[in-house]
PDB file of C-alpha atoms and ligand atoms in Angstrom:
ATOM      1  CA  MET A   3       0.000   0.000   0.000  1.00  0.00           C
ATOM      2  CA  PRO A   4       1.536   3.336  -0.987  1.00  0.00           C
ATOM      3  CA  LYS A   5       1.744   6.061   1.647  1.00  0.00           C
ATOM      4  CA  PRO A   6      -1.290   8.320   1.297  1.00  0.00           C
ATOM      5  CA  LEU A   7      -1.020  11.928   0.175  1.00  0.00           C
ATOM      6  CA  VAL A   8      -3.351  14.800   0.929  1.00  0.00           C
ATOM      7  CA  ALA A   9      -2.637  17.567  -1.583  1.00  0.00           C
ATOM      8  CA  GLY A  10      -4.252  20.999  -1.677  1.00  0.00           C
ATOM      9  CA  ASN A  11      -4.873  22.599  -5.056  1.00  0.00           C
ATOM     10  CA  TRP A  12      -5.203  26.331  -4.486  1.00  0.00           C
ATOM     11  CA  LYS A  13      -6.091  26.979  -8.148  1.00  0.00           C
ATOM     12  CA  MET A  14      -6.144  30.712  -9.005  1.00  0.00           C
ATOM     13  CA  ASN A  15      -6.430  31.796  -5.374  1.00  0.00           C
ATOM     14  CA  GLY A  16      -3.936  33.498  -3.121  1.00  0.00           C
ATOM     15  CA  THR A  17      -1.585  36.440  -2.930  1.00  0.00           C
ATOM     16  CA  LYS A  18       1.341  37.122  -0.609  1.00  0.00           C
ATOM     17  CA  SER A  19      -1.007  37.601   2.337  1.00  0.00           C
ATOM     18  CA  SER A  20      -2.189  33.997   1.894  1.00  0.00           C
ATOM     19  CA  VAL A  21       1.232  32.708   2.909  1.00  0.00           C
ATOM     20  CA  ALA A  22      -0.068  33.194   6.473  1.00  0.00           C
ATOM     21  CA  GLU A  23      -2.589  30.399   5.809  1.00  0.00           C
ATOM     22  CA  PHE A  24       0.231  28.203   4.532  1.00  0.00           C
ATOM     23  CA  LYS A  25       2.209  28.904   7.711  1.00  0.00           C
ATOM     24  CA  ALA A  26      -0.861  27.987   9.762  1.00  0.00           C
ATOM     25  CA  ILE A  27      -0.981  24.621   7.983  1.00  0.00           C
ATOM     26  CA  GLU A  28       2.746  24.110   8.655  1.00  0.00           C
ATOM     27  CA  LEU A  29       2.197  24.833  12.338  1.00  0.00           C
ATOM     28  CA  GLY A  30      -0.585  22.273  12.511  1.00  0.00           C
ATOM     29  CA  VAL A  31       1.439  19.464  10.928  1.00  0.00           C
ATOM     30  CA  GLU A  32       3.066  17.312  13.562  1.00  0.00           C
ATOM     31  CA  PRO A  33       5.808  14.826  12.704  1.00  0.00           C
ATOM     32  CA  SER A  34       3.530  12.000  13.910  1.00  0.00           C
ATOM     33  CA  LEU A  35       0.999  12.982  11.227  1.00  0.00           C
ATOM     34  CA  LEU A  36       3.682  12.794   8.556  1.00  0.00           C
ATOM     35  CA  GLU A  37       4.383   9.200   9.537  1.00  0.00           C
ATOM     36  CA  LYS A  38       0.891   8.381   8.286  1.00  0.00           C
ATOM     37  CA  VAL A  39       0.358  10.769   5.366  1.00  0.00           C
ATOM     38  CA  ASP A  40       2.296  13.058   3.045  1.00  0.00           C
ATOM     39  CA  ILE A  41       0.976  16.605   2.859  1.00  0.00           C
ATOM     40  CA  MET A  42       1.340  18.926  -0.110  1.00  0.00           C
ATOM     41  CA  ILE A  43       0.117  22.350  -1.150  1.00  0.00           C
ATOM     42  CA  CYS A  44       0.013  23.402  -4.803  1.00  0.00           C
ATOM     43  CA  PRO A  45      -0.228  27.201  -4.735  1.00  0.00           C
ATOM     44  CA  PRO A  46      -0.224  29.553  -7.709  1.00  0.00           C
ATOM     45  CA  ALA A  47       3.316  29.689  -9.123  1.00  0.00           C
ATOM     46  CA  THR A  48       3.745  33.264  -7.886  1.00  0.00           C
ATOM     47  CA  LEU A  49       3.745  32.016  -4.283  1.00  0.00           C
ATOM     48  CA  LEU A  50       6.004  28.984  -4.678  1.00  0.00           C
ATOM     49  CA  SER A  51       9.345  30.452  -3.724  1.00  0.00           C
ATOM     50  CA  ASN A  52       7.862  32.457  -0.864  1.00  0.00           C
ATOM     51  CA  MET A  53       6.191  29.366   0.577  1.00  0.00           C
ATOM     52  CA  ASN A  54       9.309  27.321  -0.056  1.00  0.00           C
ATOM     53  CA  GLU A  55      11.101  29.450   2.519  1.00  0.00           C
ATOM     54  CA  HIS A  56       8.540  28.388   5.129  1.00  0.00           C
ATOM     55  CA  ALA A  57       7.986  24.794   4.028  1.00  0.00           C
ATOM     56  CA  GLU A  58       9.458  22.395   6.521  1.00  0.00           C
ATOM     57  CA  TYR A  59       6.926  19.570   6.699  1.00  0.00           C
ATOM     58  CA  ILE A  60       4.698  20.385   3.774  1.00  0.00           C
ATOM     59  CA  GLN A  61       5.691  19.405   0.247  1.00  0.00           C
ATOM     60  CA  LEU A  62       5.100  21.912  -2.512  1.00  0.00           C
ATOM     61  CA  GLY A  63       3.577  21.286  -5.893  1.00  0.00           C
ATOM     62  CA  ALA A  64       2.667  23.445  -8.870  1.00  0.00           C
ATOM     63  CA  GLN A  65      -0.346  23.666 -11.132  1.00  0.00           C
ATOM     64  CA  ASP A  66       0.328  22.870 -14.762  1.00  0.00           C
ATOM     65  CA  CYS A  67       3.433  23.446 -16.882  1.00  0.00           C
ATOM     66  CA  HIS A  68       4.314  23.912 -20.538  1.00  0.00           C
ATOM     67  CA  HIS A  69       5.352  20.722 -22.315  1.00  0.00           C
ATOM     68  CA  ASN A  70       8.501  22.301 -23.790  1.00  0.00           C
ATOM     69  CA  GLU A  71      11.694  22.880 -21.851  1.00  0.00           C
ATOM     70  CA  SER A  72      11.990  26.569 -22.698  1.00  0.00           C
ATOM     71  CA  GLY A  73      11.476  28.996 -25.538  1.00  0.00           C
ATOM     72  CA  ALA A  74       9.059  31.486 -27.060  1.00  0.00           C
ATOM     73  CA  HIS A  75       5.897  30.688 -25.078  1.00  0.00           C
ATOM     74  CA  THR A  76       4.748  33.975 -23.604  1.00  0.00           C
ATOM     75  CA  GLY A  77       2.952  33.577 -20.310  1.00  0.00           C
ATOM     76  CA  ASP A  78       3.807  29.905 -19.863  1.00  0.00           C
ATOM     77  CA  LEU A  79       6.015  28.274 -17.256  1.00  0.00           C
ATOM     78  CA  SER A  80       8.309  25.313 -17.803  1.00  0.00           C
ATOM     79  CA  ALA A  81       8.542  22.383 -15.424  1.00  0.00           C
ATOM     80  CA  ALA A  82      12.144  23.393 -14.660  1.00  0.00           C
ATOM     81  CA  MET A  83      11.011  26.885 -13.585  1.00  0.00           C
ATOM     82  CA  LEU A  84       8.452  25.388 -11.217  1.00  0.00           C
ATOM     83  CA  VAL A  85      11.023  23.035  -9.714  1.00  0.00           C
ATOM     84  CA  ASP A  86      13.355  26.032  -9.378  1.00  0.00           C
ATOM     85  CA  GLY A  87      10.608  27.774  -7.392  1.00  0.00           C
ATOM     86  CA  GLY A  88      10.344  24.837  -5.002  1.00  0.00           C
ATOM     87  CA  ALA A  89       7.796  22.489  -6.576  1.00  0.00           C
ATOM     88  CA  GLY A  90       8.424  18.761  -6.264  1.00  0.00           C
ATOM     89  CA  ALA A  91       5.255  17.866  -8.150  1.00  0.00           C
ATOM     90  CA  ILE A  92       3.153  19.328 -10.958  1.00  0.00           C
ATOM     91  CA  ILE A  93      -0.587  18.862 -11.459  1.00  0.00           C
ATOM     92  CA  VAL A  94      -1.304  18.123 -15.135  1.00  0.00           C
ATOM     93  CA  GLY A  95      -4.536  17.386 -16.968  1.00  0.00           C
ATOM     94  CA  HIS A  96      -6.830  18.983 -14.398  1.00  0.00           C
ATOM     95  CA  SER A  97     -10.356  19.092 -15.828  1.00  0.00           C
ATOM     96  CA  GLU A  98     -10.259  22.883 -15.650  1.00  0.00           C
ATOM     97  CA  ARG A  99      -7.274  22.782 -18.014  1.00  0.00           C
ATOM     98  CA  ARG A 100      -8.883  20.122 -20.200  1.00  0.00           C
ATOM     99  CA  ALA A 101     -12.065  22.246 -20.453  1.00  0.00           C
ATOM    100  CA  ASP A 102     -10.800  25.853 -20.358  1.00  0.00           C
ATOM    101  CA  HIS A 103      -7.705  25.298 -22.514  1.00  0.00           C
ATOM    102  CA  ASN A 104      -8.829  22.390 -24.691  1.00  0.00           C
ATOM    103  CA  GLU A 105      -6.032  20.195 -23.392  1.00  0.00           C
ATOM    104  CA  ASN A 106      -6.102  16.646 -24.712  1.00  0.00           C
ATOM    105  CA  ASN A 107      -4.493  13.431 -23.496  1.00  0.00           C
ATOM    106  CA  ASP A 108      -1.488  13.749 -25.851  1.00  0.00           C
ATOM    107  CA  LEU A 109      -0.622  17.179 -24.515  1.00  0.00           C
ATOM    108  CA  ILE A 110      -1.137  16.045 -20.931  1.00  0.00           C
ATOM    109  CA  MET A 111       1.194  13.100 -21.467  1.00  0.00           C
ATOM    110  CA  ALA A 112       3.797  15.514 -22.881  1.00  0.00           C
ATOM    111  CA  LYS A 113       3.419  17.670 -19.769  1.00  0.00           C
ATOM    112  CA  ALA A 114       3.810  14.605 -17.548  1.00  0.00           C
ATOM    113  CA  ASP A 115       6.984  13.742 -19.507  1.00  0.00           C
ATOM    114  CA  ALA A 116       8.229  17.315 -19.082  1.00  0.00           C
ATOM    115  CA  SER A 117       7.662  17.006 -15.330  1.00  0.00           C
ATOM    116  CA  HIS A 118       9.516  13.689 -15.162  1.00  0.00           C
ATOM    117  CA  ASN A 119      12.414  15.104 -17.171  1.00  0.00           C
ATOM    118  CA  VAL A 120      13.153  17.625 -14.424  1.00  0.00           C
ATOM    119  CA  GLY A 121      12.586  15.188 -11.571  1.00  0.00           C
ATOM    120  CA  ALA A 122       9.099  16.366 -10.612  1.00  0.00           C
ATOM    121  CA  ILE A 123       6.205  14.050  -9.802  1.00  0.00           C
ATOM    122  CA  ALA A 124       3.390  14.326 -12.346  1.00  0.00           C
ATOM    123  CA  ILE A 125      -0.043  14.405 -10.703  1.00  0.00           C
ATOM    124  CA  ILE A 126      -2.208  13.357 -13.640  1.00  0.00           C
ATOM    125  CA  CYS A 127      -5.903  14.198 -13.273  1.00  0.00           C
ATOM    126  CA  VAL A 128      -8.717  12.252 -14.897  1.00  0.00           C
ATOM    127  CA  GLY A 129     -12.475  12.272 -14.494  1.00  0.00           C
ATOM    128  CA  GLU A 130     -15.818  12.021 -16.259  1.00  0.00           C
ATOM    129  CA  THR A 131     -18.499  14.668 -16.811  1.00  0.00           C
ATOM    130  CA  ARG A 132     -22.034  14.312 -15.469  1.00  0.00           C
ATOM    131  CA  ASN A 133     -23.334  13.259 -18.898  1.00  0.00           C
ATOM    132  CA  GLU A 134     -20.608  10.659 -19.215  1.00  0.00           C
ATOM    133  CA  ARG A 135     -21.488   9.284 -15.759  1.00  0.00           C
ATOM    134  CA  ASP A 136     -25.203   9.202 -16.611  1.00  0.00           C
ATOM    135  CA  SER A 137     -24.519   7.396 -19.881  1.00  0.00           C
ATOM    136  CA  GLY A 138     -22.883   4.550 -17.914  1.00  0.00           C
ATOM    137  CA  LYS A 139     -19.529   5.078 -19.619  1.00  0.00           C
ATOM    138  CA  ALA A 140     -17.608   6.704 -16.750  1.00  0.00           C
ATOM    139  CA  ILE A 141     -15.163   3.847 -16.191  1.00  0.00           C
ATOM    140  CA  ASP A 142     -14.367   3.427 -19.904  1.00  0.00           C
ATOM    141  CA  ILE A 143     -13.810   7.151 -20.353  1.00  0.00           C
ATOM    142  CA  VAL A 144     -11.611   7.522 -17.292  1.00  0.00           C
ATOM    143  CA  LEU A 145      -9.530   4.455 -18.195  1.00  0.00           C
ATOM    144  CA  SER A 146      -8.983   5.855 -21.661  1.00  0.00           C
ATOM    145  CA  GLN A 147      -7.786   9.135 -20.103  1.00  0.00           C
ATOM    146  CA  VAL A 148      -5.436   7.211 -17.791  1.00  0.00           C
ATOM    147  CA  LYS A 149      -4.126   5.104 -20.681  1.00  0.00           C
ATOM    148  CA  ASN A 150      -3.505   8.027 -23.002  1.00  0.00           C
ATOM    149  CA  SER A 151      -2.132  10.575 -20.545  1.00  0.00           C
ATOM    150  CA  THR A 152       0.179   8.356 -18.468  1.00  0.00           C
ATOM    151  CA  PRO A 153       3.731   7.968 -19.852  1.00  0.00           C
ATOM    152  CA  ASP A 154       5.331   4.536 -20.191  1.00  0.00           C
ATOM    153  CA  ASN A 155       7.988   5.331 -17.596  1.00  0.00           C
ATOM    154  CA  ALA A 156       5.408   5.985 -14.871  1.00  0.00           C
ATOM    155  CA  ASN A 157       6.143   4.476 -11.486  1.00  0.00           C
ATOM    156  CA  GLY A 158       5.235   4.996  -7.858  1.00  0.00           C
ATOM    157  CA  LYS A 159       7.939   7.616  -7.387  1.00  0.00           C
ATOM    158  CA  ASN A 160       7.283   9.861 -10.378  1.00  0.00           C
ATOM    159  CA  THR A 161       3.539   9.602 -10.959  1.00  0.00           C
ATOM    160  CA  ILE A 162       0.316  10.075  -9.020  1.00  0.00           C
ATOM    161  CA  LEU A 163      -3.143   9.767 -10.526  1.00  0.00           C
ATOM    162  CA  ALA A 164      -6.061  11.844  -9.301  1.00  0.00           C
ATOM    163  CA  TYR A 165      -9.600  10.698 -10.066  1.00  0.00           C
ATOM    164  CA  GLU A 166     -11.761  13.811 -10.014  1.00  0.00           C
ATOM    165  CA  PRO A 167     -15.281  13.520 -11.405  1.00  0.00           C
ATOM    166  CA  VAL A 168     -15.821  16.857 -13.178  1.00  0.00           C
ATOM    167  CA  TRP A 169     -19.340  17.179 -11.755  1.00  0.00           C
ATOM    168  CA  ALA A 170     -18.042  16.777  -8.191  1.00  0.00           C
ATOM    169  CA  ILE A 171     -15.458  19.569  -8.405  1.00  0.00           C
ATOM    170  CA  GLY A 172     -16.495  22.630  -6.425  1.00  0.00           C
ATOM    171  CA  THR A 173     -20.149  21.531  -6.354  1.00  0.00           C
ATOM    172  CA  GLY A 174     -20.457  19.865  -2.961  1.00  0.00           C
ATOM    173  CA  LEU A 175     -21.552  16.695  -4.764  1.00  0.00           C
ATOM    174  CA  VAL A 176     -19.635  13.458  -4.356  1.00  0.00           C
ATOM    175  CA  PRO A 177     -20.101  10.064  -6.000  1.00  0.00           C
ATOM    176  CA  THR A 178     -21.371   7.176  -3.907  1.00  0.00           C
ATOM    177  CA  ILE A 179     -18.803   5.163  -1.987  1.00  0.00           C
ATOM    178  CA  GLU A 180     -19.539   2.251  -4.337  1.00  0.00           C
ATOM    179  CA  ASP A 181     -18.842   4.376  -7.424  1.00  0.00           C
ATOM    180  CA  VAL A 182     -15.551   5.707  -6.023  1.00  0.00           C
ATOM    181  CA  GLN A 183     -14.523   2.184  -5.064  1.00  0.00           C
ATOM    182  CA  ALA A 184     -15.396   0.794  -8.492  1.00  0.00           C
ATOM    183  CA  MET A 185     -13.495   3.548 -10.293  1.00  0.00           C
ATOM    184  CA  HIS A 186     -10.364   3.286  -8.146  1.00  0.00           C
ATOM    185  CA  PHE A 187     -10.425  -0.504  -8.479  1.00  0.00           C
ATOM    186  CA  ALA A 188     -10.673  -0.194 -12.273  1.00  0.00           C
ATOM    187  CA  ILE A 189      -7.760   2.273 -12.373  1.00  0.00           C
ATOM    188  CA  ARG A 190      -5.652   0.044 -10.104  1.00  0.00           C
ATOM    189  CA  LYS A 191      -6.377  -2.993 -12.252  1.00  0.00           C
ATOM    190  CA  TYR A 192      -5.370  -1.084 -15.377  1.00  0.00           C
ATOM    191  CA  LEU A 193      -2.134   0.151 -13.741  1.00  0.00           C
ATOM    192  CA  VAL A 194      -1.154  -3.346 -12.593  1.00  0.00           C
ATOM    193  CA  ASN A 195      -1.892  -4.771 -16.046  1.00  0.00           C
ATOM    194  CA  ARG A 196       0.299  -2.142 -17.666  1.00  0.00           C
ATOM    195  CA  PHE A 197       3.080  -1.622 -15.123  1.00  0.00           C
ATOM    196  CA  GLY A 198       3.125  -4.931 -13.253  1.00  0.00           C
ATOM    197  CA  ASP A 199       3.932  -4.735  -9.541  1.00  0.00           C
ATOM    198  CA  GLU A 200       4.885  -1.070  -9.935  1.00  0.00           C
ATOM    199  CA  GLY A 201       1.230  -0.390 -10.673  1.00  0.00           C
ATOM    200  CA  ILE A 202       0.505  -1.064  -7.004  1.00  0.00           C
ATOM    201  CA  ASN A 203       2.848   1.752  -5.941  1.00  0.00           C
ATOM    202  CA  ILE A 204       1.235   4.506  -8.014  1.00  0.00           C
ATOM    203  CA  ARG A 205      -1.004   6.514  -5.701  1.00  0.00           C
ATOM    204  CA  ILE A 206      -4.575   7.122  -6.822  1.00  0.00           C
ATOM    205  CA  LEU A 207      -6.070  10.196  -5.146  1.00  0.00           C
ATOM    206  CA  TYR A 208      -9.742  11.042  -5.039  1.00  0.00           C
ATOM    207  CA  GLY A 209     -10.707  14.682  -5.674  1.00  0.00           C
ATOM    208  CA  GLY A 210     -13.993  16.560  -5.888  1.00  0.00           C
ATOM    209  CA  SER A 211     -15.683  18.280  -2.931  1.00  0.00           C
ATOM    210  CA  VAL A 212     -13.528  16.581  -0.300  1.00  0.00           C
ATOM    211  CA  LYS A 213     -14.180  18.282   3.031  1.00  0.00           C
ATOM    212  CA  PRO A 214     -13.697  17.475   6.717  1.00  0.00           C
ATOM    213  CA  SER A 215     -17.187  15.961   6.976  1.00  0.00           C
ATOM    214  CA  ASN A 216     -16.745  13.385   4.191  1.00  0.00           C
ATOM    215  CA  ALA A 217     -12.960  12.824   4.172  1.00  0.00           C
ATOM    216  CA  LYS A 218     -12.855   9.898   6.587  1.00  0.00           C
ATOM    217  CA  GLU A 219     -15.382   7.878   4.630  1.00  0.00           C
ATOM    218  CA  LEU A 220     -13.763   8.650   1.262  1.00  0.00           C
ATOM    219  CA  MET A 221     -10.183   8.033   2.425  1.00  0.00           C
ATOM    220  CA  ALA A 222     -11.160   4.652   3.872  1.00  0.00           C
ATOM    221  CA  ILE A 223     -12.163   3.284   0.458  1.00  0.00           C
ATOM    222  CA  GLU A 224      -9.894   0.594  -0.942  1.00  0.00           C
ATOM    223  CA  ASN A 225      -7.389   1.959  -3.497  1.00  0.00           C
ATOM    224  CA  VAL A 226      -8.020   5.568  -2.453  1.00  0.00           C
ATOM    225  CA  ASN A 227      -4.514   6.677  -1.523  1.00  0.00           C
ATOM    226  CA  GLY A 228      -5.332  10.203  -0.468  1.00  0.00           C
ATOM    227  CA  ALA A 229      -7.090  13.303  -1.705  1.00  0.00           C
ATOM    228  CA  LEU A 230      -6.677  16.239  -4.041  1.00  0.00           C
ATOM    229  CA  VAL A 231      -8.504  19.039  -2.274  1.00  0.00           C
ATOM    230  CA  GLY A 232      -9.571  22.311  -3.877  1.00  0.00           C
ATOM    231  CA  GLY A 233     -11.828  24.698  -1.927  1.00  0.00           C
ATOM    232  CA  ALA A 234     -11.255  23.128   1.489  1.00  0.00           C
ATOM    233  CA  SER A 235      -7.473  23.457   1.135  1.00  0.00           C
ATOM    234  CA  LEU A 236      -7.687  27.243   1.324  1.00  0.00           C
ATOM    235  CA  LYS A 237      -8.540  27.133   5.013  1.00  0.00           C
ATOM    236  CA  ALA A 238      -5.847  25.727   7.291  1.00  0.00           C
ATOM    237  CA  ASP A 239      -8.330  24.212   9.757  1.00  0.00           C
ATOM    238  CA  ASP A 240     -10.328  22.393   7.092  1.00  0.00           C
ATOM    239  CA  PHE A 241      -7.265  21.155   5.240  1.00  0.00           C
ATOM    240  CA  LEU A 242      -5.622  19.912   8.442  1.00  0.00           C
ATOM    241  CA  ALA A 243      -8.847  18.202   9.492  1.00  0.00           C
ATOM    242  CA  ILE A 244      -8.854  16.311   6.182  1.00  0.00           C
ATOM    243  CA  ALA A 245      -5.209  15.263   6.588  1.00  0.00           C
ATOM    244  CA  LYS A 246      -5.842  14.205  10.185  1.00  0.00           C
ATOM    245  CA  THR A 247      -8.425  11.637   9.138  1.00  0.00           C
ATOM    246  CA  TYR A 248      -5.329   9.449   8.691  1.00  0.00           C
ATOM    247  CA  ILE A 249      -4.429   9.554  12.396  1.00  0.00           C
TER     248      ILE A 249
HETATM  249  P1  LIG B  12     -12.806  20.913  -4.909  1.00  0.00           P
HETATM  250  O1  LIG B  12     -11.720  20.847  -6.085  1.00  0.00           O
HETATM  251  O2  LIG B  12     -12.226  20.220  -3.721  1.00  0.00           O
HETATM  252  O3  LIG B  12     -13.016  22.397  -4.674  1.00  0.00           O
HETATM  253  O4  LIG B  12     -14.037  20.237  -5.405  1.00  0.00           O
HETATM  254  C1  LIG B  12     -10.930  19.711  -6.283  1.00  0.00           C
HETATM  255  C2  LIG B  12      -9.994  19.919  -7.448  1.00  0.00           C
HETATM  256  O5  LIG B  12     -10.410  20.478  -8.473  1.00  0.00           O
HETATM  257  O6  LIG B  12      -8.815  19.523  -7.386  1.00  0.00           O
END
């Protein structure tokens, strides 16, 4: 069983004053908690190096990168720049990127490769829309996203998958326990088929409206190796309460 990870995705939220919230999370993380669970915050890139100065227990991640190493890409950030700022992981393929920026699986795989090339963990997000869930095709669609956005060199050290049903993100809605279990089981089975024993080591996070009140139940599901938390990661108390479900 891989060590669980609770990662906070701050999305496009936070300015310098928000570093106080990050420090509050740091203060609340005791070494005994870290024996049970890894804890990560993925702030906007502008805050990475500032937070890196205060990050003792918390790992830092970034949100998205360009797939090229460098060059004429105004407004984009390379994986190397994010690592330089303190990120040890990069979220790629988030549904907000897939939807808002028309990102497809090929591009997401290239971004995962770019992350690996600079030694960063790729956190690859997958998930179905409400219509896809209602049509009964959720598992097929998610497995095809996993297949086509996960590089061949993926292993437990360089890759994390995050199953985030699009309709559960920021809505307060969550799938049933049975549906989460079935999806994570299907992803695990696919990973083991493709990567052999290494497929067991790749963490599969659940994301989508995780909050203190539902975290314990969700994190207890087989093959759920932690959470990717959006809204509730912006408040130190809520985020810590989610992480502490592992105590
Ligand atoms: P949410 O977002 O927790 O606000 O639903 C999760 C995510 O998009 O990573």
